[in-house]
Short mmCIF file of C-alpha atoms in Angstrom, two decimals:
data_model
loop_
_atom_site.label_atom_id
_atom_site.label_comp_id
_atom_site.label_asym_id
_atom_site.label_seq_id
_atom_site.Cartn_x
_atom_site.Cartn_y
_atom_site.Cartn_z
CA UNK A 22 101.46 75.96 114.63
CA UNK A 23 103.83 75.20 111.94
CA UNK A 24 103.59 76.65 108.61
CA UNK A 25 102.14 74.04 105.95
CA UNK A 26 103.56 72.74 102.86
CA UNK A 27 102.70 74.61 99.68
CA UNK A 28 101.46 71.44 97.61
CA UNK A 29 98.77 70.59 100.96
CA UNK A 30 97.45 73.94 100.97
CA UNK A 31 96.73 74.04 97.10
CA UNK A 32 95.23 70.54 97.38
CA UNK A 33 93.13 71.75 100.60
CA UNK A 34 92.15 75.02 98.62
CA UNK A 35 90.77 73.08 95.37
CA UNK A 36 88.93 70.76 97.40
CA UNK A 37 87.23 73.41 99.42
CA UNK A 38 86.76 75.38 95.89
CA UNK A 39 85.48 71.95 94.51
CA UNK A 40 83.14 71.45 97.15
CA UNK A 41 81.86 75.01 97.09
CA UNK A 42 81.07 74.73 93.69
CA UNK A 43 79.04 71.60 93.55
CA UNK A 44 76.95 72.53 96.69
CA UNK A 45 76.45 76.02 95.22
CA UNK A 46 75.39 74.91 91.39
CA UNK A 47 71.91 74.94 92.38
CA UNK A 48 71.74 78.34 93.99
CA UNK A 49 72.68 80.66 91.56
CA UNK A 50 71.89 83.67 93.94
CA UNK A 51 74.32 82.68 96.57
CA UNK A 52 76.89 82.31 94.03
CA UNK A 53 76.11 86.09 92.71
CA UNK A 54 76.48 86.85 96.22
CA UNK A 55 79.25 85.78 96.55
CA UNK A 56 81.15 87.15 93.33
CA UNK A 57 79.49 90.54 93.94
CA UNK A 58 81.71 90.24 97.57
CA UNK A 59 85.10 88.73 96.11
CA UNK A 60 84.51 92.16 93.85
CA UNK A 61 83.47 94.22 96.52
CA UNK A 62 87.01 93.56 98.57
CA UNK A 63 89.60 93.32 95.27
CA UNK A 64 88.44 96.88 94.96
CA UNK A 65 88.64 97.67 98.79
CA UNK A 66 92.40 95.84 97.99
CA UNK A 67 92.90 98.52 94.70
CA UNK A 68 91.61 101.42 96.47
CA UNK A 69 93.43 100.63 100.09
CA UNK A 70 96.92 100.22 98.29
CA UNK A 71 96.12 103.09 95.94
CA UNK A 72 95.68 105.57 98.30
CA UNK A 73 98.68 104.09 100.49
CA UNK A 74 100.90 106.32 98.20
CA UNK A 75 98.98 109.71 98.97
CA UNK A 76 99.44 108.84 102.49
CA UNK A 77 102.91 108.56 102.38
CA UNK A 78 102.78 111.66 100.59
CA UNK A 79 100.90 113.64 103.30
CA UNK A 80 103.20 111.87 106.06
CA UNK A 81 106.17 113.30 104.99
CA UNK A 82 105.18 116.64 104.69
CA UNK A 83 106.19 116.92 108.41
CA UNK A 84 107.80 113.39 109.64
CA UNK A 85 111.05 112.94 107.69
CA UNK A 86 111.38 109.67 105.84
CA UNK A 87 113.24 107.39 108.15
CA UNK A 88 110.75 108.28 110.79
CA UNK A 89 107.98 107.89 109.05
CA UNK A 90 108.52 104.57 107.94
CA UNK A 91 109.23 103.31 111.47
CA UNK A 92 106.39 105.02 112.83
CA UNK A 93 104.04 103.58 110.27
CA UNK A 94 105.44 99.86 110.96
CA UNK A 95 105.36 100.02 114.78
CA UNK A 96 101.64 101.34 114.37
CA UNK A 97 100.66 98.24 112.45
CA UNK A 98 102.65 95.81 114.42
CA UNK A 99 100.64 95.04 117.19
CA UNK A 100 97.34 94.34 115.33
CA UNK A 101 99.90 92.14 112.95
CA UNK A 102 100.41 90.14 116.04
CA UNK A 103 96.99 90.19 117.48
CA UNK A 104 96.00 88.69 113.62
CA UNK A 105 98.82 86.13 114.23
CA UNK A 106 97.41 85.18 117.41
CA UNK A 107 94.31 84.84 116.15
CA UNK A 108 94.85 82.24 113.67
CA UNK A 109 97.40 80.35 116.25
CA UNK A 110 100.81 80.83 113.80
CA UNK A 111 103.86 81.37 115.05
CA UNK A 112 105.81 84.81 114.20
CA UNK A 113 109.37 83.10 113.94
CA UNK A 114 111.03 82.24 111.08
CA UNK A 115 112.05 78.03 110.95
CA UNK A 116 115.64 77.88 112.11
CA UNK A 117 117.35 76.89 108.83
CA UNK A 118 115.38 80.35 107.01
CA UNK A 119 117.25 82.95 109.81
CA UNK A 120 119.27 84.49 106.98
CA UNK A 121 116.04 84.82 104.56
CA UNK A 122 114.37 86.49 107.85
CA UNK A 123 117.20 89.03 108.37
CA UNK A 124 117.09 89.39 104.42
CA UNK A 125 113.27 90.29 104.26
CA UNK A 126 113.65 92.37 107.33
CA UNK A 127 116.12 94.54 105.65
CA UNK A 128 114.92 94.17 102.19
CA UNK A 129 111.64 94.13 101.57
CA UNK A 130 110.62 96.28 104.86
CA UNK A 131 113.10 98.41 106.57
CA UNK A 132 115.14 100.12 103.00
CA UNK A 133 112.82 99.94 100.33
CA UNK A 134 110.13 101.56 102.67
CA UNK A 135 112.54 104.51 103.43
CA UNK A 136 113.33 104.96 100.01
CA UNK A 137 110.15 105.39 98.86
CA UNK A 138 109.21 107.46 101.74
CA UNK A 139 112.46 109.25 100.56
CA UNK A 140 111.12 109.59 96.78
CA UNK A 141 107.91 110.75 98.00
CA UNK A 142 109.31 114.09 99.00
CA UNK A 143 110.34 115.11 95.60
CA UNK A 144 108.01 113.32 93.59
CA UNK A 145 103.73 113.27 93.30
CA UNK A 146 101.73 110.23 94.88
CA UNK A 147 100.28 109.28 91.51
CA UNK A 148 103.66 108.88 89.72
CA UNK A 149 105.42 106.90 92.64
CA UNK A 150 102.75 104.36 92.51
CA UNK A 151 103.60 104.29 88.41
CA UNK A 152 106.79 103.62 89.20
CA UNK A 153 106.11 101.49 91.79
CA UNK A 154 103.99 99.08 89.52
CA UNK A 155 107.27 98.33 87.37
CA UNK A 156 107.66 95.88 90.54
CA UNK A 157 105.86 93.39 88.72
CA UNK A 158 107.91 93.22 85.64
CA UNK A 159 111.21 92.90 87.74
CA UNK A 160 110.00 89.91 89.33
CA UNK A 161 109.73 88.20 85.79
CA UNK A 162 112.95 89.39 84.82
CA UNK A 163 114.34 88.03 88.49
CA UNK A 164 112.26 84.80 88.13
CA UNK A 165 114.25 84.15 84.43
CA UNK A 166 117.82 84.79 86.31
CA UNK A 167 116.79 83.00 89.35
CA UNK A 168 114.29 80.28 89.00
CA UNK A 169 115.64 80.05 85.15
CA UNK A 170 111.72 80.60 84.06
CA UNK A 171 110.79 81.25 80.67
CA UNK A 172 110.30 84.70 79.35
CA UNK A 173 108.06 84.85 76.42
CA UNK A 174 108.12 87.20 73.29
CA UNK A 175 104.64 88.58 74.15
CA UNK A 176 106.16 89.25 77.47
CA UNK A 177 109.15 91.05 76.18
CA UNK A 178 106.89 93.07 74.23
CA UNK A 179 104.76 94.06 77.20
CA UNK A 180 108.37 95.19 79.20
CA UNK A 181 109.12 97.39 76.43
CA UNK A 182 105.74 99.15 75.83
CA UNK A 183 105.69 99.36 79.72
CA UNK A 184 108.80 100.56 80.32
CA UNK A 185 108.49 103.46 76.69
CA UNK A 186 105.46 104.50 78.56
CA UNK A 187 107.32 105.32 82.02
CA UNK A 188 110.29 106.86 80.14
CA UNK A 189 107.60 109.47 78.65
CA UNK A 190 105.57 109.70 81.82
CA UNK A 191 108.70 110.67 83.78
CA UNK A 192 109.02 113.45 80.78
CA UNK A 193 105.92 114.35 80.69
CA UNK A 194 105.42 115.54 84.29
CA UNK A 195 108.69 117.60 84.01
CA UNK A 196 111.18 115.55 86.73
CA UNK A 197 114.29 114.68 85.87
CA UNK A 198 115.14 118.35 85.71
CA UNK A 199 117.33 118.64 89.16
CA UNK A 200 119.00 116.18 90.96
CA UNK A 201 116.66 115.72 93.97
CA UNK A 202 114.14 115.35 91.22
CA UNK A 203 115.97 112.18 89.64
CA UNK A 204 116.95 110.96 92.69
CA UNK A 205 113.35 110.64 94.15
CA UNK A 206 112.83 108.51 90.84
CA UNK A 207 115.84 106.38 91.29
CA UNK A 208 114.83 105.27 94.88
CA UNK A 209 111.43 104.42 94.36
CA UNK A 210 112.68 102.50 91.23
CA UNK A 211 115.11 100.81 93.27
CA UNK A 212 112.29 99.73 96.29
CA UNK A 213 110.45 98.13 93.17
CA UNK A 214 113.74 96.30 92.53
CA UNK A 215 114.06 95.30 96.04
CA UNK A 216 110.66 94.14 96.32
CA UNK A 217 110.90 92.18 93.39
CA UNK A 218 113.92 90.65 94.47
CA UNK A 219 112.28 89.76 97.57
CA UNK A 220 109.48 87.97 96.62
CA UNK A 221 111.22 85.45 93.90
CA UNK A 222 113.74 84.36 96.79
CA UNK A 223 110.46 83.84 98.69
CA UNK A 224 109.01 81.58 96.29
CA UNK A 225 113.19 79.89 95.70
CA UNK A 226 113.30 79.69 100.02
CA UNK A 227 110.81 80.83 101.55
CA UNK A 228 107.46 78.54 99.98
CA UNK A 229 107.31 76.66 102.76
CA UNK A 230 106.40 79.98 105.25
CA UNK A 231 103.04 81.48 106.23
CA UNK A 232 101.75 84.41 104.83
CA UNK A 233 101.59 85.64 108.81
CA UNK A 234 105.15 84.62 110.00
CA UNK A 235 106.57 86.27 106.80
CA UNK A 236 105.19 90.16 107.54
CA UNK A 237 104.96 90.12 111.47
CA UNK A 238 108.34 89.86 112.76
CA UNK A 239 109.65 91.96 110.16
CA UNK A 240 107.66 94.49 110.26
CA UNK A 241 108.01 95.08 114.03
CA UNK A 242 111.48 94.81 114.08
CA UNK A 243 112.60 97.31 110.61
CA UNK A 244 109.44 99.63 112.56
CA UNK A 245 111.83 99.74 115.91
CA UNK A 246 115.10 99.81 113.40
CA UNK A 247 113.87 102.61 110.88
CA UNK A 248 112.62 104.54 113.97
CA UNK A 249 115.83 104.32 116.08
CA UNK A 250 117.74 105.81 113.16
CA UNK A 251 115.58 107.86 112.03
CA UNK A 252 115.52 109.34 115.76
CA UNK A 253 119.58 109.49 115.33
CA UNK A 254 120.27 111.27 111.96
CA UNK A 255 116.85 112.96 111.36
CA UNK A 256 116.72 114.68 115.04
CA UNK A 257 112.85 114.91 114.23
CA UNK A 258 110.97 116.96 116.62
CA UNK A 259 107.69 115.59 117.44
CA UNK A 260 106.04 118.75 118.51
CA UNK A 261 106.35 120.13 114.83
CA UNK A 262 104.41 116.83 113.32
CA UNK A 263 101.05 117.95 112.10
CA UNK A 264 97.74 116.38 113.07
CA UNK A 265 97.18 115.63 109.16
CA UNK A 266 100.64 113.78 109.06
CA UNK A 267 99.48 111.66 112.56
CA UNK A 268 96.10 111.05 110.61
CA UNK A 269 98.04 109.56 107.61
CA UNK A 270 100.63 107.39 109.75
CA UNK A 271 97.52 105.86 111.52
CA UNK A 272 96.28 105.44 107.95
CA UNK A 273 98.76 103.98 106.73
CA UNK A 274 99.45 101.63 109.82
CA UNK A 275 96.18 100.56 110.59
CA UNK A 276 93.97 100.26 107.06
CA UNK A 277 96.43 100.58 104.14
CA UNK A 278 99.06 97.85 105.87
CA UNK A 279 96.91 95.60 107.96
CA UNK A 280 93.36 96.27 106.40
CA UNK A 281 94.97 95.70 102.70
CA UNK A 282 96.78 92.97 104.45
CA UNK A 283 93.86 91.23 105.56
CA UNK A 284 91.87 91.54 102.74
CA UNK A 285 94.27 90.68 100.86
CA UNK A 286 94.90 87.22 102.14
CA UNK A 287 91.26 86.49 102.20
CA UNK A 288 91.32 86.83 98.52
CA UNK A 289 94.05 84.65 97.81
CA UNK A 290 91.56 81.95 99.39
CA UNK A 291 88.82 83.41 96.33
CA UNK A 292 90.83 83.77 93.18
CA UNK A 293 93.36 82.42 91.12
CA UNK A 294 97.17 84.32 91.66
CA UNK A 295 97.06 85.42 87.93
CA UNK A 296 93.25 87.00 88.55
CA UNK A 297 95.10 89.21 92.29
CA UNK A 298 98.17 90.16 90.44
CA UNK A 299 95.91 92.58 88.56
CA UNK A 300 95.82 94.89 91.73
CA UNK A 301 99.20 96.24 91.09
CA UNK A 302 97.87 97.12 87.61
CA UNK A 303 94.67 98.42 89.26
CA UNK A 304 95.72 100.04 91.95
CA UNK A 305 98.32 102.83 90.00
CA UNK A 306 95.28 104.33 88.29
CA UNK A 307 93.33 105.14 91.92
CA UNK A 308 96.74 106.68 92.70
CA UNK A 309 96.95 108.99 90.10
CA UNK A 310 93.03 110.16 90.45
CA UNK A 311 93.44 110.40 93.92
CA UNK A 312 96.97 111.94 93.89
CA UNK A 313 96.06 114.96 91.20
CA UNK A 314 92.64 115.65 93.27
CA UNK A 315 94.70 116.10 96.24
CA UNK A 316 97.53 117.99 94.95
CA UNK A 317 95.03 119.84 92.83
CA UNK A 318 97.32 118.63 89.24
CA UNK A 319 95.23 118.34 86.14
CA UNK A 320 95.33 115.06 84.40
CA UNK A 321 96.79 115.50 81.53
CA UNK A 322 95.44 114.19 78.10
CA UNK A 323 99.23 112.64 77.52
CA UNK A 324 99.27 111.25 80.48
CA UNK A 325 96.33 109.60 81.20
CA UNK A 326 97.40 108.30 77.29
CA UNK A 327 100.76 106.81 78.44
CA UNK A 328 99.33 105.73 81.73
CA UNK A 329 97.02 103.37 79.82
CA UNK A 330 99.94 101.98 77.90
CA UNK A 331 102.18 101.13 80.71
CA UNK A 332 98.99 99.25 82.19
CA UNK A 333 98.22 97.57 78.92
CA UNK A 334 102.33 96.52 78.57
CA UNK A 335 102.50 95.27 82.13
CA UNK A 336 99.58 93.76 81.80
CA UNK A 337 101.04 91.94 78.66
CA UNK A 338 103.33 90.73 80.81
CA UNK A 339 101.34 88.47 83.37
CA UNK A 340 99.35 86.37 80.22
CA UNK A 341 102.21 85.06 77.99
CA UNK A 342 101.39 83.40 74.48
CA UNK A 343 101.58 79.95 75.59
CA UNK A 344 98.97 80.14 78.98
CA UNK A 345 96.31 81.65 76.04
CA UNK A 346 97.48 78.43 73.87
CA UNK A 347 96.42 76.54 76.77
CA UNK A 348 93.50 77.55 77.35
CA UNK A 349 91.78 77.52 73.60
#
């Protein structure tokens, strides 16, 4: 089934969302029902993709990064394709988008997913998915360079407190004291960058394409890629993988990527794109909970201080001056 046009799936969405709300305005249970469940799964989203980064981190305690990160993708890809099935969409790119495919293959999937796999081995759980949730702000600065979208002061603002924050995170937990150390926070910086890259050239070329036929593909194909070179320079040996890193590549594969995924895209049916963007400010803070149980790492007082700022400057960034102008 081809992919449908952007403007007919907003129209079809705020009819449904129309229609749901006239036939529910009498039953004011069903609609706390309802809210209670959209709540229940943008958590499950926040606590799926927060914990994402602690498996990752017990992964590669035994599977080296380029392995991992193939392993991980060829675990999810079949039940990708089963869910593409399912819904009767086609897992090829349109003809005229080939270039975009190989670009989101290699781009959003098979390096950025190394890297941070890479970064993960020299840096905690909780302060890669910091890091990681600068991905946000590099999609507004993309989005101004790209799409030539307006940046607003408030905005700018929230990219600098954000950004101050990170700086004295980074300090703050002591990297940045050997190479390996600043190198782990480099790549994981740099998949943000990708990422964000990634998804503004999706909304410049790639509107028009499903949600299903943009992860399937791709992720089957930089799974088989990342594995076969992983197999090449890493020489991993598969007896020496531990049951616990096994546990957290099915974890990974089968709940973090396709659960989240699922979920996910059931929301974006329930709430508004501004409202789901909050999950990448949500989901850092599960991270670092979960992360310093695990490792067994205090949370520091200055930390847990600066955490809060980045969140409050990237959040900043998502509700410029003139939407709140709007809506008075």
């Amino acid at each position: 089934m081809p992919p449908s046009h952007p403007a007919l799936i907003l129209e079809d969405e705020v009819h449904m969302q129309a229609t749901a709300i006239i036939q529910g305005a009498g039953n004011p249970r069903k609609r706390w029902v309802e809210s209670f469940v959209t709540a229940v799964l943008f958590m499950v989203v926040c606590l799926s993709w927060g914990t994402t980064w602690l498996g990752i981190k017990i992964a590669v305690e035994s599977v080296p990064p380029l392995t991992s990160a193939g392993l991980r993708f060829l675990i999810a890809f079949p039940l990708f394709l089963g869910f593409a099935k399912l819904r009767g969409e086609s897992i090829f790119f349109p003809r005229e988008n080939v270039g975009f495919f190989v670009f989101v293959t290699l781009a959003y999937f098979s390096i950025p997913y190394y890297l941070l796999n890479y970064g993960e081995t020299y840096v905690s759980s909780g302060l890669t998915a910091l890091l990681f949730s600068t991905m946000p702000v590099f999609i507004l600065i993309f989005s101004a360079i790209l799409l030539h979208e307006r940046i607003h002061l408030t905005q700018v603002l929230g990219i600098a407190i954000g950004f101050g924050s990170l700086v004295m995170i980074v300090k703050s937990q002591g990297l940045l004291l050997n190479y390996a150390e600043a190198l782990g926070v480099l790549a994981i910086l740099a998949a943000a960058v990708m990422h964000a890259l990634c998804y503004v050239l999706t909304k410049k070329k790639g509107a028009a394409i499903s949600v299903i036929t943009f992860n399937t593909l791709p992720i089957g194909l930089a799974g088989a890629m990342l594995l076969v070179v992983g197999l090449w320079l890493e020489q991993p040996a598969f007896s020496e993988f531990t049951q616990r890193s096994w546990g957290a590549l099915l974890y990974l594969g089968l709940v973090a990527s396709v659960g989240g995924f699922i979920v996910y895209f059931h929301l974006l049916k329930r709430l508004s794109p501004v409202v789901l963007s909050f999950v990448f400010i949500i989901f850092p803070v599960f991270a670092v909970v979960i992360g310093a149980w695990y490792e067994g790492v205090p949370i520091s007082g200055d930390l847990v201080m600066y955490t809060a700022l980045l969140l409050i400057g990237f959040s900043i960034t998502k509700v410029p001056v003139g939407t709140l102008r709007k809506s008075k």
